[in-house]
């Protein structure tokens, strides 16, 4: 499996969540010492795993305690250093925000996750229509729909919502489920790509616009979005990297609008720290 190393992975999980400042910063001296230990650990891991660059943020419910970037945007050009505002493609972490959008729409009474998908997408049908009619939004959320793991829509190049639905419908028509809905876990991007279409159908706005207006802007995540699909090239954006014949090489993944929800989000340590603060404060932060 090809491993892309844009590892904001670690930006998020290294958004080490210390929910109590008492545990982390009894004194400024203790805090600085622990931060230094974290930096050393990050630098050691970057060397061990050939990671070109990453960003790190440490937060609690009150705000950002510390943030920093490491390495470079592109190993071919080591002049521009990564900082806490450097954007990375989040890959499958995009799914987290898609899930939030679905739950928002349920809170507004616009959908129910226990409902069959076909209630919202009448064209949704696999080879065994009786079986696929049992797939619910919840099954898509927890990857128990029975749709096969290799199923994807990367070849759907259109940004037209109607055309995307037609192409996905045609693709699904010949698909056999690998299990009964709700029976087993089978991870596939298609689950989340279908959630994107449900969000558009229910909200009646394009997916990227819904996400911007209902999640990113309210949280002050000003450099977070699906810029790949809007032909916007943000400055200070890291390129992806992967192993090729044993060496790290730059790698630009070919993303399409239809996969925005599952793999298309771009963000940075500062914006993700705001998101984590929102979670720690159970839905609120200083941005709204």
Short mmCIF file of C-alpha atoms in Angstrom, two decimals:
data_model
loop_
_atom_site.label_atom_id
_atom_site.label_comp_id
_atom_site.label_asym_id
_atom_site.label_seq_id
_atom_site.Cartn_x
_atom_site.Cartn_y
_atom_site.Cartn_z
CA UNK A 1 0.00 0.00 0.00
CA UNK A 2 1.42 3.34 -1.04
CA UNK A 3 1.95 5.51 1.99
CA UNK A 4 1.50 9.24 1.60
CA UNK A 5 3.48 11.11 4.15
CA UNK A 6 1.86 14.52 4.35
CA UNK A 7 1.50 13.70 8.02
CA UNK A 8 -0.55 16.35 9.56
CA UNK A 9 -1.38 13.09 11.14
CA UNK A 10 0.56 13.83 13.63
CA UNK A 11 -0.45 17.48 13.64
CA UNK A 12 -3.75 16.25 14.89
CA UNK A 13 -2.63 13.49 17.12
CA UNK A 14 0.04 15.36 18.07
CA UNK A 15 -2.55 18.06 18.77
CA UNK A 16 -1.86 16.31 22.12
CA UNK A 17 -4.95 16.96 24.12
CA UNK A 18 -4.29 17.87 27.69
CA UNK A 19 -7.72 18.82 28.96
CA UNK A 20 -6.37 20.01 32.29
CA UNK A 21 -3.67 22.65 32.41
CA UNK A 22 -2.93 21.55 35.98
CA UNK A 23 -1.63 18.24 34.63
CA UNK A 24 0.45 19.87 31.94
CA UNK A 25 1.66 23.24 33.15
CA UNK A 26 2.09 23.31 36.89
CA UNK A 27 4.84 25.85 36.21
CA UNK A 28 6.11 27.61 33.12
CA UNK A 29 9.40 25.78 33.56
CA UNK A 30 7.72 22.37 33.64
CA UNK A 31 5.65 23.26 30.59
CA UNK A 32 8.65 24.42 28.59
CA UNK A 33 10.54 21.27 29.49
CA UNK A 34 7.69 19.04 28.35
CA UNK A 35 7.31 20.98 25.12
CA UNK A 36 11.02 20.55 24.47
CA UNK A 37 10.64 16.80 25.02
CA UNK A 38 7.79 16.73 22.50
CA UNK A 39 9.89 18.64 19.95
CA UNK A 40 12.79 16.22 20.36
CA UNK A 41 10.43 13.26 19.92
CA UNK A 42 8.95 14.79 16.77
CA UNK A 43 12.36 15.52 15.26
CA UNK A 44 13.59 11.99 16.05
CA UNK A 45 10.51 10.43 14.44
CA UNK A 46 10.84 12.63 11.36
CA UNK A 47 14.40 11.37 10.88
CA UNK A 48 13.47 7.74 11.55
CA UNK A 49 10.51 7.72 9.16
CA UNK A 50 11.82 10.16 6.51
CA UNK A 51 9.02 12.65 7.11
CA UNK A 52 9.74 15.84 5.10
CA UNK A 53 7.60 18.12 7.23
CA UNK A 54 4.75 18.41 9.69
CA UNK A 55 3.07 20.85 12.05
CA UNK A 56 2.17 20.54 15.70
CA UNK A 57 -0.29 22.25 18.02
CA UNK A 58 -0.90 21.73 21.72
CA UNK A 59 -4.29 22.88 23.00
CA UNK A 60 -6.56 22.80 25.98
CA UNK A 61 -10.12 24.08 26.33
CA UNK A 62 -8.87 27.66 26.80
CA UNK A 63 -6.79 27.97 23.68
CA UNK A 64 -3.57 27.12 21.90
CA UNK A 65 -0.75 26.52 24.37
CA UNK A 66 1.96 26.05 21.79
CA UNK A 67 2.31 25.47 18.04
CA UNK A 68 5.21 24.98 15.68
CA UNK A 69 6.15 23.67 12.25
CA UNK A 70 8.96 21.28 11.36
CA UNK A 71 10.69 20.57 8.05
CA UNK A 72 9.92 21.91 4.59
CA UNK A 73 6.95 22.19 2.23
CA UNK A 74 8.72 20.22 -0.50
CA UNK A 75 11.91 18.17 -0.23
CA UNK A 76 12.98 19.48 -3.64
CA UNK A 77 13.06 23.02 -2.25
CA UNK A 78 14.20 23.25 1.36
CA UNK A 79 13.98 27.04 1.53
CA UNK A 80 10.37 27.40 2.69
CA UNK A 81 9.86 26.05 6.17
CA UNK A 82 6.61 24.65 7.52
CA UNK A 83 4.89 26.66 10.26
CA UNK A 84 1.68 26.30 12.25
CA UNK A 85 -0.32 27.88 9.40
CA UNK A 86 0.98 25.59 6.65
CA UNK A 87 -1.84 23.72 4.92
CA UNK A 88 -1.80 19.96 4.33
CA UNK A 89 -4.27 17.70 2.58
CA UNK A 90 -6.00 15.85 5.42
CA UNK A 91 -6.85 12.72 3.47
CA UNK A 92 -9.31 10.54 5.34
CA UNK A 93 -9.45 12.93 8.28
CA UNK A 94 -11.85 14.80 5.98
CA UNK A 95 -14.44 12.21 6.99
CA UNK A 96 -14.58 13.58 10.55
CA UNK A 97 -16.00 16.88 9.32
CA UNK A 98 -18.46 15.20 6.96
CA UNK A 99 -19.80 13.24 9.92
CA UNK A 100 -20.29 16.47 11.85
CA UNK A 101 -22.32 17.91 8.97
CA UNK A 102 -24.61 14.87 8.96
CA UNK A 103 -25.18 15.17 12.71
CA UNK A 104 -25.91 18.89 12.34
CA UNK A 105 -28.60 18.11 9.79
CA UNK A 106 -30.11 15.53 12.11
CA UNK A 107 -30.20 18.08 14.94
CA UNK A 108 -32.04 20.45 12.58
CA UNK A 109 -34.60 17.74 11.85
CA UNK A 110 -33.67 17.53 8.18
CA UNK A 111 -32.68 13.86 8.27
CA UNK A 112 -32.54 10.83 10.54
CA UNK A 113 -29.47 8.63 10.53
CA UNK A 114 -31.67 5.56 11.08
CA UNK A 115 -33.45 6.23 7.76
CA UNK A 116 -32.64 4.18 4.65
CA UNK A 117 -30.33 5.96 2.22
CA UNK A 118 -32.90 5.43 -0.54
CA UNK A 119 -35.25 7.82 1.28
CA UNK A 120 -32.86 10.63 0.35
CA UNK A 121 -31.28 9.18 -2.81
CA UNK A 122 -34.09 7.38 -4.69
CA UNK A 123 -31.61 6.21 -7.35
CA UNK A 124 -29.42 4.42 -4.78
CA UNK A 125 -29.39 0.76 -5.79
CA UNK A 126 -26.83 -2.06 -5.98
CA UNK A 127 -27.22 -5.32 -7.91
CA UNK A 128 -29.35 -6.65 -5.06
CA UNK A 129 -31.83 -3.81 -4.67
CA UNK A 130 -33.70 -5.46 -1.80
CA UNK A 131 -30.47 -5.59 0.17
CA UNK A 132 -29.25 -2.08 -0.64
CA UNK A 133 -32.67 -0.69 0.31
CA UNK A 134 -31.82 -1.70 3.88
CA UNK A 135 -28.68 0.45 4.03
CA UNK A 136 -29.17 3.40 6.37
CA UNK A 137 -27.27 6.65 6.81
CA UNK A 138 -25.94 5.18 10.05
CA UNK A 139 -24.50 2.24 8.11
CA UNK A 140 -22.63 4.72 5.90
CA UNK A 141 -21.34 6.57 8.96
CA UNK A 142 -19.96 3.48 10.69
CA UNK A 143 -18.85 1.65 7.53
CA UNK A 144 -21.22 -1.26 7.95
CA UNK A 145 -23.14 -0.73 4.71
CA UNK A 146 -21.68 -3.82 3.05
CA UNK A 147 -20.26 -1.80 0.15
CA UNK A 148 -16.86 -3.24 -0.86
CA UNK A 149 -13.66 -1.55 0.30
CA UNK A 150 -12.20 -1.13 -3.19
CA UNK A 151 -15.22 0.83 -4.40
CA UNK A 152 -14.40 4.48 -5.14
CA UNK A 153 -15.39 7.35 -7.41
CA UNK A 154 -11.98 8.77 -8.34
CA UNK A 155 -12.83 8.49 -12.01
CA UNK A 156 -15.87 10.78 -11.60
CA UNK A 157 -14.31 14.03 -12.82
CA UNK A 158 -17.44 16.16 -13.08
CA UNK A 159 -18.26 18.92 -10.58
CA UNK A 160 -21.89 18.97 -11.73
CA UNK A 161 -24.05 17.51 -8.95
CA UNK A 162 -26.52 15.89 -11.34
CA UNK A 163 -23.78 14.28 -13.44
CA UNK A 164 -22.02 12.96 -10.32
CA UNK A 165 -25.23 11.26 -9.19
CA UNK A 166 -25.72 9.66 -12.61
CA UNK A 167 -22.18 8.30 -12.72
CA UNK A 168 -22.26 6.94 -9.17
CA UNK A 169 -25.68 5.39 -9.78
CA UNK A 170 -24.32 3.63 -12.88
CA UNK A 171 -21.33 2.37 -10.91
CA UNK A 172 -23.39 1.04 -8.00
CA UNK A 173 -25.84 -0.83 -10.22
CA UNK A 174 -23.34 -3.65 -10.78
CA UNK A 175 -21.94 -3.78 -7.25
CA UNK A 176 -22.54 -6.78 -4.99
CA UNK A 177 -22.53 -6.12 -1.25
CA UNK A 178 -19.88 -8.06 0.68
CA UNK A 179 -22.18 -8.47 3.68
CA UNK A 180 -25.68 -7.66 4.87
CA UNK A 181 -26.08 -4.04 6.00
CA UNK A 182 -25.11 -3.68 9.65
CA UNK A 183 -23.46 -7.10 9.78
CA UNK A 184 -19.75 -6.28 9.49
CA UNK A 185 -17.25 -3.42 9.25
CA UNK A 186 -15.94 -2.76 5.74
CA UNK A 187 -14.11 0.54 5.31
CA UNK A 188 -14.72 2.27 1.99
CA UNK A 189 -14.59 5.87 0.80
CA UNK A 190 -17.85 5.32 -1.06
CA UNK A 191 -19.76 5.44 2.23
CA UNK A 192 -18.59 8.99 2.87
CA UNK A 193 -18.92 10.05 -0.76
CA UNK A 194 -22.60 9.08 -0.55
CA UNK A 195 -22.93 11.15 2.63
CA UNK A 196 -21.68 14.13 0.62
CA UNK A 197 -24.56 13.73 -1.83
CA UNK A 198 -27.07 13.34 1.01
CA UNK A 199 -25.80 16.58 2.57
CA UNK A 200 -26.28 18.36 -0.76
CA UNK A 201 -29.76 16.92 -1.26
CA UNK A 202 -30.96 17.80 2.23
CA UNK A 203 -29.37 21.27 2.48
CA UNK A 204 -29.89 22.14 -1.21
CA UNK A 205 -26.46 23.76 -1.42
CA UNK A 206 -23.13 22.44 -2.77
CA UNK A 207 -21.24 20.34 -0.24
CA UNK A 208 -18.22 22.64 -0.05
CA UNK A 209 -20.43 25.69 0.54
CA UNK A 210 -22.37 23.93 3.29
CA UNK A 211 -19.17 22.95 5.08
CA UNK A 212 -17.70 26.44 4.81
CA UNK A 213 -20.82 28.24 6.07
CA UNK A 214 -21.82 25.80 8.81
CA UNK A 215 -18.53 24.47 10.18
CA UNK A 216 -15.36 26.23 9.08
CA UNK A 217 -16.40 29.91 9.18
CA UNK A 218 -18.27 29.64 12.52
CA UNK A 219 -15.14 28.11 14.08
CA UNK A 220 -12.79 30.70 12.58
CA UNK A 221 -11.06 28.02 10.48
CA UNK A 222 -10.13 30.60 7.88
CA UNK A 223 -7.63 28.53 5.88
CA UNK A 224 -9.63 25.31 5.86
CA UNK A 225 -11.52 24.18 2.78
CA UNK A 226 -11.62 22.12 -0.41
CA UNK A 227 -9.29 24.38 -2.36
CA UNK A 228 -8.20 21.66 -4.76
CA UNK A 229 -11.61 21.79 -6.39
CA UNK A 230 -12.00 25.57 -6.47
CA UNK A 231 -8.79 26.13 -8.43
CA UNK A 232 -7.46 28.10 -5.47
CA UNK A 233 -3.79 27.58 -4.77
CA UNK A 234 -3.20 28.72 -1.22
CA UNK A 235 0.24 29.99 -0.41
CA UNK A 236 2.12 28.10 2.31
CA UNK A 237 0.74 24.69 1.34
CA UNK A 238 2.80 21.52 1.76
CA UNK A 239 3.01 19.03 -1.06
CA UNK A 240 2.41 15.36 -0.35
CA UNK A 241 5.24 12.81 -0.36
CA UNK A 242 5.42 9.04 -0.67
CA UNK A 243 7.97 6.26 -0.96
CA UNK A 244 8.99 5.38 -4.51
CA UNK A 245 11.62 2.67 -4.95
CA UNK A 246 12.76 3.17 -1.38
CA UNK A 247 13.08 6.94 -1.57
CA UNK A 248 10.79 9.79 -0.54
CA UNK A 249 9.39 11.58 -3.59
CA UNK A 250 6.93 14.47 -3.99
CA UNK A 251 3.45 13.22 -4.76
CA UNK A 252 0.37 15.18 -5.79
CA UNK A 253 -2.76 13.09 -5.42
CA UNK A 254 -5.37 13.51 -8.12
CA UNK A 255 -8.47 14.51 -6.19
CA UNK A 256 -11.93 15.09 -7.63
CA UNK A 257 -14.95 16.99 -6.32
CA UNK A 258 -16.93 13.77 -5.83
CA UNK A 259 -14.44 12.68 -3.14
CA UNK A 260 -14.35 15.99 -1.25
CA UNK A 261 -16.08 14.50 1.76
CA UNK A 262 -13.82 11.46 2.08
CA UNK A 263 -10.38 12.82 1.21
CA UNK A 264 -10.43 16.38 -0.11
CA UNK A 265 -10.04 18.69 2.87
CA UNK A 266 -7.06 21.02 3.33
CA UNK A 267 -6.21 22.52 6.73
CA UNK A 268 -3.43 23.43 9.14
CA UNK A 269 -2.43 23.07 12.77
CA UNK A 270 -3.88 26.42 13.85
CA UNK A 271 -7.32 25.77 12.35
CA UNK A 272 -7.41 22.20 13.64
CA UNK A 273 -6.52 23.47 17.09
CA UNK A 274 -9.63 25.68 16.94
CA UNK A 275 -11.66 22.60 16.05
CA UNK A 276 -10.19 20.65 18.97
CA UNK A 277 -10.99 23.55 21.32
CA UNK A 278 -14.59 23.36 20.13
CA UNK A 279 -14.71 19.65 20.99
CA UNK A 280 -13.14 20.22 24.39
CA UNK A 281 -15.74 22.92 25.08
CA UNK A 282 -18.57 20.62 23.93
CA UNK A 283 -19.48 22.60 20.87
CA UNK A 284 -18.38 26.14 21.59
CA UNK A 285 -15.26 28.27 21.52
CA UNK A 286 -14.29 31.91 21.30
CA UNK A 287 -15.10 31.93 17.58
CA UNK A 288 -18.80 31.16 17.96
#
